[in-house]
mmCIF file of C-alpha atoms in Angstrom:
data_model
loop_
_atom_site.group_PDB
_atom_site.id
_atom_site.type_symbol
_atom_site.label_atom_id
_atom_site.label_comp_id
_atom_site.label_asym_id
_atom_site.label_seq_id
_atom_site.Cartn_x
_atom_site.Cartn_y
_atom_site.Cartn_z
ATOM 1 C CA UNK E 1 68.163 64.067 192.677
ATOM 2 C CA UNK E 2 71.651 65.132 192.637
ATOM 3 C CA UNK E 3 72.402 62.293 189.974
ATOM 4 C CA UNK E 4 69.715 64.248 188.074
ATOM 5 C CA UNK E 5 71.066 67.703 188.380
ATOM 6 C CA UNK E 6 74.246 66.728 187.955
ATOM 7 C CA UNK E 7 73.269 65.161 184.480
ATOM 8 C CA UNK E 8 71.727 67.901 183.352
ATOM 9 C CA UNK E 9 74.532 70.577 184.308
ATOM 10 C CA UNK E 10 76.892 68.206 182.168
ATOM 11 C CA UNK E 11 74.015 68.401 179.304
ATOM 12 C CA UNK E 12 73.719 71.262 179.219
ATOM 13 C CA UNK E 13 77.506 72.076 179.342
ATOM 14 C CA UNK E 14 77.950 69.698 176.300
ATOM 15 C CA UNK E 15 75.054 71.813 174.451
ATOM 16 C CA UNK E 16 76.886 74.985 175.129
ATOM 17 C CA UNK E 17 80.197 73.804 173.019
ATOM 18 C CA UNK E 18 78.589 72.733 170.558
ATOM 19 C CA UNK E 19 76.517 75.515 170.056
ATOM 20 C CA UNK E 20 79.649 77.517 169.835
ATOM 21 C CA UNK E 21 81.777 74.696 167.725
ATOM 22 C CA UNK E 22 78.264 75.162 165.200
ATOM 23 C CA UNK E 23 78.217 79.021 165.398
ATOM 24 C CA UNK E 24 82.328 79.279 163.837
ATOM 25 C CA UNK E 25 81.306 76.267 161.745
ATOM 26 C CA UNK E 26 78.396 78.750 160.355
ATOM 27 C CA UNK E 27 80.902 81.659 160.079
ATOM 28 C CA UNK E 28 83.675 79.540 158.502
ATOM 29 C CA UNK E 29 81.146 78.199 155.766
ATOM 30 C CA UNK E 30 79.895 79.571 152.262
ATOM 31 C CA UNK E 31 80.449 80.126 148.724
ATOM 32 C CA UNK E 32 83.630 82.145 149.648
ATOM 33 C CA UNK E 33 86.839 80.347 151.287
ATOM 34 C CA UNK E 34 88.191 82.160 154.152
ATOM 35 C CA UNK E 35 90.629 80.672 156.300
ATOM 36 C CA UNK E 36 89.710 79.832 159.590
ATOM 37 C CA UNK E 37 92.335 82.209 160.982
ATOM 38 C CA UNK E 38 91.255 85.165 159.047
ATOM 39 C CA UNK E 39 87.642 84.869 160.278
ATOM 40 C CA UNK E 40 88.976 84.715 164.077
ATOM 41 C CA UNK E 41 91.302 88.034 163.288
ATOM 42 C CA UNK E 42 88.294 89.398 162.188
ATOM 43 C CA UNK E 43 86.273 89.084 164.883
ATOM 44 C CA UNK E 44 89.068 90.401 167.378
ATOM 45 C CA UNK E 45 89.389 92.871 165.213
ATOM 46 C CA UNK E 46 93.468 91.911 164.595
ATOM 47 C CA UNK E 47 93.287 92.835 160.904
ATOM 48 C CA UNK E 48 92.545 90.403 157.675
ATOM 49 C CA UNK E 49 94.248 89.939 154.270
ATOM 50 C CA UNK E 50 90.997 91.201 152.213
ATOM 51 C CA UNK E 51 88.809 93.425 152.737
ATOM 52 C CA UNK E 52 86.288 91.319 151.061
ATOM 53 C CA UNK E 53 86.038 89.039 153.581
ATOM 54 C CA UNK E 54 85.916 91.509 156.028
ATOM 55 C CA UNK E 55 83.077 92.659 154.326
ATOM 56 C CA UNK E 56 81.541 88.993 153.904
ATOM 57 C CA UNK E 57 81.911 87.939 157.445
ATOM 58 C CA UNK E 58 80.886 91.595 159.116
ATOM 59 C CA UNK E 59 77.636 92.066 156.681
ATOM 60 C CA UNK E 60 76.440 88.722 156.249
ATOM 61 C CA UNK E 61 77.649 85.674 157.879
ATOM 62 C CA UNK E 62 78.035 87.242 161.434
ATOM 63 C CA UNK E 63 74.303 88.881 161.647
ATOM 64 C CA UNK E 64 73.133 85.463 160.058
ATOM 65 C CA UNK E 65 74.733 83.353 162.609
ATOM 66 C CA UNK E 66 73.841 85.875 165.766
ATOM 67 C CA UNK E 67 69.558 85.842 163.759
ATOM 68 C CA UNK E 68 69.721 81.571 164.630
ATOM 69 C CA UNK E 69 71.245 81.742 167.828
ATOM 70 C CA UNK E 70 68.283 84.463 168.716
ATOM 71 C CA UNK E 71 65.660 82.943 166.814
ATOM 72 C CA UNK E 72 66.447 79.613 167.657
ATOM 73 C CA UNK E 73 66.120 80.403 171.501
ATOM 74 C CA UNK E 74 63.159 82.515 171.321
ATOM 75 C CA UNK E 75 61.001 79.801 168.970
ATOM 76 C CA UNK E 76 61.896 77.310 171.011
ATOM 77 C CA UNK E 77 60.756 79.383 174.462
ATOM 78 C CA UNK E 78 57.121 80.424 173.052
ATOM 79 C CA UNK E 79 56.614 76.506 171.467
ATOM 80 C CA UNK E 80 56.935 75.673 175.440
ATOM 81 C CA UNK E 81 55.215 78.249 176.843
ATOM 82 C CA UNK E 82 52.286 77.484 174.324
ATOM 83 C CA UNK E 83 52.492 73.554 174.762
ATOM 84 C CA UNK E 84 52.322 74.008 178.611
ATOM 85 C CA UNK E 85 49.806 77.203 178.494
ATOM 86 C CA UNK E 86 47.245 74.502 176.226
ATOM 87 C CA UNK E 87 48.497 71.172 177.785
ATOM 88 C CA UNK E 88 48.710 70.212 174.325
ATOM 89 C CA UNK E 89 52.003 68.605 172.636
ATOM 90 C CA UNK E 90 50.998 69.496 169.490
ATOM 91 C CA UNK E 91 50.712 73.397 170.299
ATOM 92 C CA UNK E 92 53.685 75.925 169.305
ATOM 93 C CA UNK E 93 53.930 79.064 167.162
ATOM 94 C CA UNK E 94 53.627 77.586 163.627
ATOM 95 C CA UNK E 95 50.974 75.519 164.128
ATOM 96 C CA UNK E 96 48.720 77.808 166.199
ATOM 97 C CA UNK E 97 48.641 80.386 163.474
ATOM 98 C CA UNK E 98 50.406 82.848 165.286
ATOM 99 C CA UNK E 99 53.242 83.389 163.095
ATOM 100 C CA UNK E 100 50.442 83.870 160.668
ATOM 101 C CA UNK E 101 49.092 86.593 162.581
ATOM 102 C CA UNK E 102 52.897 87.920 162.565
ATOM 103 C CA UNK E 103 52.407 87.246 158.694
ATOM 104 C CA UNK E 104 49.726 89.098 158.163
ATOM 105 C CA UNK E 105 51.091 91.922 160.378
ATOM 106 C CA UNK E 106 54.375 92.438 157.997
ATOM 107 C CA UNK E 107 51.584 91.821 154.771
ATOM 108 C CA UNK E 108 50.054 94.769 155.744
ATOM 109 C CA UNK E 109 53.541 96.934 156.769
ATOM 110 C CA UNK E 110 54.978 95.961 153.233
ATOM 111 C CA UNK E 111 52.210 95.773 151.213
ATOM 112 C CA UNK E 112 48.846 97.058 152.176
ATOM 113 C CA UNK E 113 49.920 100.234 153.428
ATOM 114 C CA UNK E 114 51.005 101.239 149.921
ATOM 115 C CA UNK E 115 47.395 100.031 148.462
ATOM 116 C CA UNK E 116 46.393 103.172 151.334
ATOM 117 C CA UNK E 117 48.746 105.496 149.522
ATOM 118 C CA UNK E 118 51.306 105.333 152.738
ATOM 119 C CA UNK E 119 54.641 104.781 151.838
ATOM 120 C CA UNK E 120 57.042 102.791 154.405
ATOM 121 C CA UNK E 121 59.971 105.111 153.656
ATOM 122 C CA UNK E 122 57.447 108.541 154.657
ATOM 123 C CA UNK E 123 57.613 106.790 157.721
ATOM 124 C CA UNK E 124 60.543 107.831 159.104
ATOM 125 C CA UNK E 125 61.596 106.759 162.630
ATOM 126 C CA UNK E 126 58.839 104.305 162.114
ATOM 127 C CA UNK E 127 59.802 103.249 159.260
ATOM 128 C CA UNK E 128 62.463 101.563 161.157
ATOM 129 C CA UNK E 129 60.326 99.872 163.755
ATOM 130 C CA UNK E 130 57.403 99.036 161.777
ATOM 131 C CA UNK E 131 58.022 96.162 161.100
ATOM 132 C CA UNK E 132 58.116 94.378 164.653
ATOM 133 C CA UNK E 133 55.539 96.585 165.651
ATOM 134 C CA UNK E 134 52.622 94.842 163.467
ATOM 135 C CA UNK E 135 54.353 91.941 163.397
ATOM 136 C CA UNK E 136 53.884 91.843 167.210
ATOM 137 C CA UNK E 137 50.281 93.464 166.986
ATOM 138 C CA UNK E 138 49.594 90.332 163.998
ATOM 139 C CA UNK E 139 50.764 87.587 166.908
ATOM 140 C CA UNK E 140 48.885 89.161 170.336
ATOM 141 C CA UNK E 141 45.985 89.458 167.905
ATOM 142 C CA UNK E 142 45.825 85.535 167.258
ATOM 143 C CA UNK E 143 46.812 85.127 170.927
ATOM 144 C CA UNK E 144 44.067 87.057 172.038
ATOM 145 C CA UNK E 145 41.606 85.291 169.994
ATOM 146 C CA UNK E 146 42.975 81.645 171.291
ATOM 147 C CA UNK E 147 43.063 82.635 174.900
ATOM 148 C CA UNK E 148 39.231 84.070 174.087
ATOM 149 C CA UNK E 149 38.699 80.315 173.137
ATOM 150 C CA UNK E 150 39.923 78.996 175.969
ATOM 151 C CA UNK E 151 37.620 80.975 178.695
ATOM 152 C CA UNK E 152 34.941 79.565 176.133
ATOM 153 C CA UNK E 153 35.890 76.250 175.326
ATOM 154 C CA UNK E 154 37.566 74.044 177.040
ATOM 155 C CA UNK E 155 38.571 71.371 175.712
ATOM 156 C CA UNK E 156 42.112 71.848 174.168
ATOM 157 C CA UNK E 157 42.267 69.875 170.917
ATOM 158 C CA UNK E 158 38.960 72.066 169.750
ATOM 159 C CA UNK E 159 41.223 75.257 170.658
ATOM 160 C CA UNK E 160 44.091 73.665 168.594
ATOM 161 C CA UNK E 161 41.846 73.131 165.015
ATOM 162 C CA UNK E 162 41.074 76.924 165.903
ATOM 163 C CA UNK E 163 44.063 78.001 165.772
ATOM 164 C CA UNK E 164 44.781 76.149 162.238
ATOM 165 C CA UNK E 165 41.900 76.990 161.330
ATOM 166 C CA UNK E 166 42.679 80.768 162.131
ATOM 167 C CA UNK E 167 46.204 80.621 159.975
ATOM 168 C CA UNK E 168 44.124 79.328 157.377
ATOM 169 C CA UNK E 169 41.898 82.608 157.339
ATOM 170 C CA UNK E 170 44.560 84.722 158.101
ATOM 171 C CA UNK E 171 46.915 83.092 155.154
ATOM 172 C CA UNK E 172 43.902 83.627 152.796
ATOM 173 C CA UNK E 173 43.483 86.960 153.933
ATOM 174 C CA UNK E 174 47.207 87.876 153.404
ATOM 175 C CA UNK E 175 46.434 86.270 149.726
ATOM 176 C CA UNK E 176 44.250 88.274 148.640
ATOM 177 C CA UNK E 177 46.474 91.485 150.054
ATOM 178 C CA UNK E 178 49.009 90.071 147.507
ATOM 179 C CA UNK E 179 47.050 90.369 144.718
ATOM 180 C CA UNK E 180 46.407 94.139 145.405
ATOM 181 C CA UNK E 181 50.587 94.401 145.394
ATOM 182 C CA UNK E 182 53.007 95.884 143.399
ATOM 183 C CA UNK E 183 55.628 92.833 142.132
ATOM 184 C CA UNK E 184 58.548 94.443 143.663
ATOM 185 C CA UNK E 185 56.740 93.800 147.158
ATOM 186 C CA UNK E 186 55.044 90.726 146.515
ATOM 187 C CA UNK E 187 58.385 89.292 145.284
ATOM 188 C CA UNK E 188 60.039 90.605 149.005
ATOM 189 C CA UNK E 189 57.202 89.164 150.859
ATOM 190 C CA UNK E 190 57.321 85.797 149.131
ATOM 191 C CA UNK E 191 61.184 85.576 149.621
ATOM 192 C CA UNK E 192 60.509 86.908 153.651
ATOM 193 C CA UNK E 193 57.441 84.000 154.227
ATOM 194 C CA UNK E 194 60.575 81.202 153.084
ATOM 195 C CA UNK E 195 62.443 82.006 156.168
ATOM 196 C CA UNK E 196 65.703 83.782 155.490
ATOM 197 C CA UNK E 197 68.390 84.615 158.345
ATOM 198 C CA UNK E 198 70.261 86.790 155.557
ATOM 199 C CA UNK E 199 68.043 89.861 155.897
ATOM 200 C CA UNK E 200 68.865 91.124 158.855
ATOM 201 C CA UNK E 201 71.411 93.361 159.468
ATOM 202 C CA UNK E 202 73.949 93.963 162.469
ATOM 203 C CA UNK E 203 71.692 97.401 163.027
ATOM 204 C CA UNK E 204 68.402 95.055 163.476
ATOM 205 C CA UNK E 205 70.289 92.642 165.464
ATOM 206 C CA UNK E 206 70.935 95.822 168.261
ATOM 207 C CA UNK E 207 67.360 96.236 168.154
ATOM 208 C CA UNK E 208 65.652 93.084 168.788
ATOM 209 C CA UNK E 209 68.175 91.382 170.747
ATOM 210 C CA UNK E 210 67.729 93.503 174.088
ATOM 211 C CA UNK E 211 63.570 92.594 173.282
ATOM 212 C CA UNK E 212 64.128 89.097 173.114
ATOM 213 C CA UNK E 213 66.099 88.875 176.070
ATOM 214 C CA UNK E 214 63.303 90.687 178.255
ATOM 215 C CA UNK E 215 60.914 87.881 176.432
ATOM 216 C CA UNK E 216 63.057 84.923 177.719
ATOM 217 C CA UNK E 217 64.347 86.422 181.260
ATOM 218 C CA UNK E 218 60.695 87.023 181.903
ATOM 219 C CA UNK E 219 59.941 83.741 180.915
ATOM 220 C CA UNK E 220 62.545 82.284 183.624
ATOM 221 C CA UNK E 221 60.753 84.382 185.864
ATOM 222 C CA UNK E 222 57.741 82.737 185.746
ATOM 223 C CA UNK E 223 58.627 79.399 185.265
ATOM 224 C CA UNK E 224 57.437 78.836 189.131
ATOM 225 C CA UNK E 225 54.203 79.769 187.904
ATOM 226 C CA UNK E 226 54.304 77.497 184.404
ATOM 227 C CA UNK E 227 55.178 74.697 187.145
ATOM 228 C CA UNK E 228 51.676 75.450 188.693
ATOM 229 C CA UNK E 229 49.944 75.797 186.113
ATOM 230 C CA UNK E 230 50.926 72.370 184.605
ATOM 231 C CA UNK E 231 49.347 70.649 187.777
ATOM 232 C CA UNK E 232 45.873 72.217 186.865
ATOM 233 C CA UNK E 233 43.839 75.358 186.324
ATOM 234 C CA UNK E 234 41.850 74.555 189.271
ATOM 235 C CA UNK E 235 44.700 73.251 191.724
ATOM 236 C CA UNK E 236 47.156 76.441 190.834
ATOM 237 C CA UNK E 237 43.913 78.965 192.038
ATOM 238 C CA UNK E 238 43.727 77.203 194.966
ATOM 239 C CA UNK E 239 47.539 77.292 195.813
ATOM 240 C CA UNK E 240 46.947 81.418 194.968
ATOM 241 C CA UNK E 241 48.128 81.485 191.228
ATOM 242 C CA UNK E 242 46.522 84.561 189.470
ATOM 243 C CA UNK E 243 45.478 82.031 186.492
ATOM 244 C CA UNK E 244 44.065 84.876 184.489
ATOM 245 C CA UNK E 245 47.333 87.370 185.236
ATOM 246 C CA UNK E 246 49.446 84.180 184.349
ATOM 247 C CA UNK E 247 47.690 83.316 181.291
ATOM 248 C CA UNK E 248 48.128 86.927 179.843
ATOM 249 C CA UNK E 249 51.491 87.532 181.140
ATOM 250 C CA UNK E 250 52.201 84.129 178.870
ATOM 251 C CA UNK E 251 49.907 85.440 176.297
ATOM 252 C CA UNK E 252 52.601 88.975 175.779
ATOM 253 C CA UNK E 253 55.204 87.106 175.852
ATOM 254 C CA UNK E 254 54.769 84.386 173.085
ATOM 255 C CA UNK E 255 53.848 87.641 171.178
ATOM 256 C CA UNK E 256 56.684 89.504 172.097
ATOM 257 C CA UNK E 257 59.292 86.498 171.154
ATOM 258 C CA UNK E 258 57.578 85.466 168.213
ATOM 259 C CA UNK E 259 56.336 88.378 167.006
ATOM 260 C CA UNK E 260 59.949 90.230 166.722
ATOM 261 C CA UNK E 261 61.643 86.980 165.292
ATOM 262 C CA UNK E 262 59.348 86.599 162.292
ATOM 263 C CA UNK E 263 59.359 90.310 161.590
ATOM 264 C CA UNK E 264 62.805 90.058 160.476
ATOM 265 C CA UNK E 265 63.277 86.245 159.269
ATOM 266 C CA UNK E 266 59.986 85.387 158.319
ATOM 267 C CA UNK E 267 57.676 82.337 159.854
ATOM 268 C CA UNK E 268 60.349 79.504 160.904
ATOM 269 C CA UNK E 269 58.386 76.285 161.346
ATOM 270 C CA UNK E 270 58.450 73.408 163.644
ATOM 271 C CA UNK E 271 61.573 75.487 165.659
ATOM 272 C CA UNK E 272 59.029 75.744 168.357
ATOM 273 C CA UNK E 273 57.118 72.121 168.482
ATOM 274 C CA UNK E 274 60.106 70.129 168.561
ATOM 275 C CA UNK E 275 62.384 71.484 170.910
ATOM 276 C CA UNK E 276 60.393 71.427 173.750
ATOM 277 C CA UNK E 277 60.106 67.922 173.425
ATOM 278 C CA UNK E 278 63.771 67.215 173.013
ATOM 279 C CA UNK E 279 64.059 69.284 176.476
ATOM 280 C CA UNK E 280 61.957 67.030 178.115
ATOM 281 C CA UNK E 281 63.788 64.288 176.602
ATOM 282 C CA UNK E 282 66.910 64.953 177.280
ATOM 283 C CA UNK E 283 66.182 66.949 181.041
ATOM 284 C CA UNK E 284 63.549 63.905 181.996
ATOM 285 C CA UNK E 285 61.667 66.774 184.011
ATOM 286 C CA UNK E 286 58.820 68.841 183.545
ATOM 287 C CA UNK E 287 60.721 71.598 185.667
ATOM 288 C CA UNK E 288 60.192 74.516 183.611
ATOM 289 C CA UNK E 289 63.670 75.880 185.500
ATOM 290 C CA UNK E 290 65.615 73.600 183.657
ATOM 291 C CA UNK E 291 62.872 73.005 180.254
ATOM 292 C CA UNK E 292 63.634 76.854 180.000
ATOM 293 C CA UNK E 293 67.115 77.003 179.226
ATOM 294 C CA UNK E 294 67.278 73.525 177.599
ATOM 295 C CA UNK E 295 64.797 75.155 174.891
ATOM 296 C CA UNK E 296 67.255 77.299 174.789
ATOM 297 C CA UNK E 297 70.537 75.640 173.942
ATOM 298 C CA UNK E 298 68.564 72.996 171.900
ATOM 299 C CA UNK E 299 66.715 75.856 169.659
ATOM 300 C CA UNK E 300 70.162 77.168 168.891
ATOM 301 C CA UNK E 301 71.970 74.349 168.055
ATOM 302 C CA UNK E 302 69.522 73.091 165.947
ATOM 303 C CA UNK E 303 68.854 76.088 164.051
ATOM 304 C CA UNK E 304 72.557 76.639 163.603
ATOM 305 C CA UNK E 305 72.799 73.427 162.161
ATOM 306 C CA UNK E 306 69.474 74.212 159.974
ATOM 307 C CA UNK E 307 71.857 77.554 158.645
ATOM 308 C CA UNK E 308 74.865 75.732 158.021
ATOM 309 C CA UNK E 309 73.195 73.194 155.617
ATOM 310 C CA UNK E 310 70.698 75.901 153.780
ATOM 311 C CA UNK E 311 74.139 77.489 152.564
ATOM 312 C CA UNK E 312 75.255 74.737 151.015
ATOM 313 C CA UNK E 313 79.158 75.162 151.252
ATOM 314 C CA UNK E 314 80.746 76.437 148.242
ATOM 315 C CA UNK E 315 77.884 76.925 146.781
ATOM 316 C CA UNK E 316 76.310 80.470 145.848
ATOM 317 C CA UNK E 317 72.673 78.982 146.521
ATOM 318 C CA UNK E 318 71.390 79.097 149.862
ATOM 319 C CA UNK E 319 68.229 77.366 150.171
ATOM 320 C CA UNK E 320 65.011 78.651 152.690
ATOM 321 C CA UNK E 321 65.640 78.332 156.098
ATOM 322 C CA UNK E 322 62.003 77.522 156.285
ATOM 323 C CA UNK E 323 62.217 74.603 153.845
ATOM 324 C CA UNK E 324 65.497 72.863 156.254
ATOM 325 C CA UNK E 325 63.689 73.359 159.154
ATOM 326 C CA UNK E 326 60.766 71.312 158.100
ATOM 327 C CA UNK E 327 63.290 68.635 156.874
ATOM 328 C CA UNK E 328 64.694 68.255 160.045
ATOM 329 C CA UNK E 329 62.008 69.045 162.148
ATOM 330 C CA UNK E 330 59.119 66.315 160.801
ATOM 331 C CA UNK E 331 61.707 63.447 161.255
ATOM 332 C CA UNK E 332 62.383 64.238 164.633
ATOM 333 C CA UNK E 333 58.522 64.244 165.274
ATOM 334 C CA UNK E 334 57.618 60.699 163.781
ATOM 335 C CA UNK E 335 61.233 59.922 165.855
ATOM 336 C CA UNK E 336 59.625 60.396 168.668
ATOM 337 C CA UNK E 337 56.356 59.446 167.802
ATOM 338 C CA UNK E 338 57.928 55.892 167.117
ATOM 339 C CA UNK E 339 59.677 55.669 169.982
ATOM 340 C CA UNK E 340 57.528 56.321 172.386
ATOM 341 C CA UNK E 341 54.429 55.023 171.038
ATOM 342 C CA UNK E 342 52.970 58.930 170.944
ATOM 343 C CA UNK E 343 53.973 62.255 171.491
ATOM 344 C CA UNK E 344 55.855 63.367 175.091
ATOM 345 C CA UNK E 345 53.133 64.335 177.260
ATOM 346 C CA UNK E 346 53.461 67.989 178.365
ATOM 347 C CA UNK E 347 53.086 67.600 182.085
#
């Protein structure tokens, strides 16, 4: 047991400096040299030799690297909360349709509102907000509708083609909302459904960071209950788990996490499938005390890494987060798949 813990601690260490060695590699990367040094004197605020660069790593590179670190986490946190909350490996954000709901949400901030005659910069102070607001309304509505599911169907796998079958609708639905739109907002919610870590600002990091980390602290806090709940609907009521409180408090929180994220950097796929089963690989425990912040460190890393090679180093193209994350995050599937004969089980 100690062996174990022990292990993990030195994991888990390892993941930590990495995920900071990949966070200056992200900064020190892109179509513009700047020398290692400069970058560091920037970020103590020492003083630079341009204030282009200043300007480069300030406005762009710094927000982008801080939107992986928090997107990476908080994908990574709702895939397993959503794998353990349908005991189904397969289960996580992307695949459940509920960063289509988020979709749909921002469709109708950006571009249906208009087709009302409401324009997003009348809004004012919620003009500013908006945007996570339906996004987050767009994800607790698909969550809603699965966790309706599951008080009327049980079997799992059914719930699953339900909720493709439900990002199907919704992505059709967001289709036709496009060809209502003006081009200059179809073209910005094209560009936002490819994933793209570039569009947020320092300003929108400030705003969604202290959200996301009252998404994943409450998550920590009920990790007890995740344990539970793992063992059996039936078993946790009898031990006194409040399965219908636990299920909703799960419910808000996916929202919450996902919702937020994909407001700003558009749907990121297969973050939050395979990260929760590198966690289990790597912690050998279903302890959602230690899954937790594995998911964590393992969702940033890898979508650091995912931003480092969609710039393409000197290079002015960056290429769709979205598009990098599949590439890596199929392989890593079939990986496992191949080595283990099937898919980690969940419990």
């Amino acid at each position: 047991m100690f062996k174990i813990l022990s292990r993990n601690k030195l994991l888990m260490f390892s993941l930590l400096i990495s995920s900071v060695v990949l966070f200056l590699l992200d900064l020190f990367l892109g179509s513009v040299q700047i020398p290692f040094q400069s970058i560091i004197n920037i970020l103590t605020n020492s003083g630079t030799e341009k204030e282009s660069w200043q300007i480069i790593v300030l406005n762009s590179r710094l927000p982008k690297a801080l939107a992986a670190i928090l997107c990476g986490s908080a994908l990574s946190v709702s895939g397993l909360q959503m794998q353990t909350l349908f005991r189904n490996p397969l289960a996580g954000p992307y695949i459940l349709g509920i960063s289509s709901g988020a979709g749909l949400g921002v469709a109708i901030f950006i571009m249906g509102l208009s087709v009302l005659g409401i324009s997003v910069s009348s809004l004012h102070f919620f003009g500013s907000y908006g945007l996570i607001v339906f996004s987050f309304l767009g994800s607790l509505m698909v969550l809603l509708l699965l966790l309706a599911s599951i008080y009327r169907i049980k079997d799992m796998m059914t719930v699953l083609i339900l909720g493709i079958m439900l990002g199907s609708i919704i992505t059709s639905f967001i289709a036709i909302i496009q060809y209502f739109s003006y081009d200059s907002q179809l073209k910005s919610f094209v560009m936002w459904t490819m994933g793209d870590l570039s569009s947020i600002n320092l300003n929108q990091i400030l705003i969604i960071t202290p959200i996301l980390f009252l998404g994943l602290g409450w998550s920590y806090v009920i990790s007890k209950q995740l344990n539970l709940y793992l063992l059996g609907e039936d078993y946790a009521k009898t031990i006194g788990l409040n399965v219908r409180r636990f299920q909703l408090n799960v419910v808000i929180i996916t929202a919450l996490l996902t919702g937020v994220v994909t407001a700003y950097c558009g749907p990121i796929g297969f973050i939050g499938i395979i990260v929760p089963h590198l966690a289990r690989l790597l912690g050998k425990t279903s302890n959602h005390k230690i899954l937790i912040p594995f998911s964590i460190l393992i969702g940033v890393n890898v979508l650091l890494f995912a931003d480092i090679v969609s710039v393409l180093p000197n290079s002015e193209m960056v290429l769709p987060i979205n598009a990098i994350s599949s590439f890596i995050g199929i392989p890593i599937i079939i990986w496992i798949i191949f080595k283990n004969k099937r898919i980690t089980n969940v419990g």
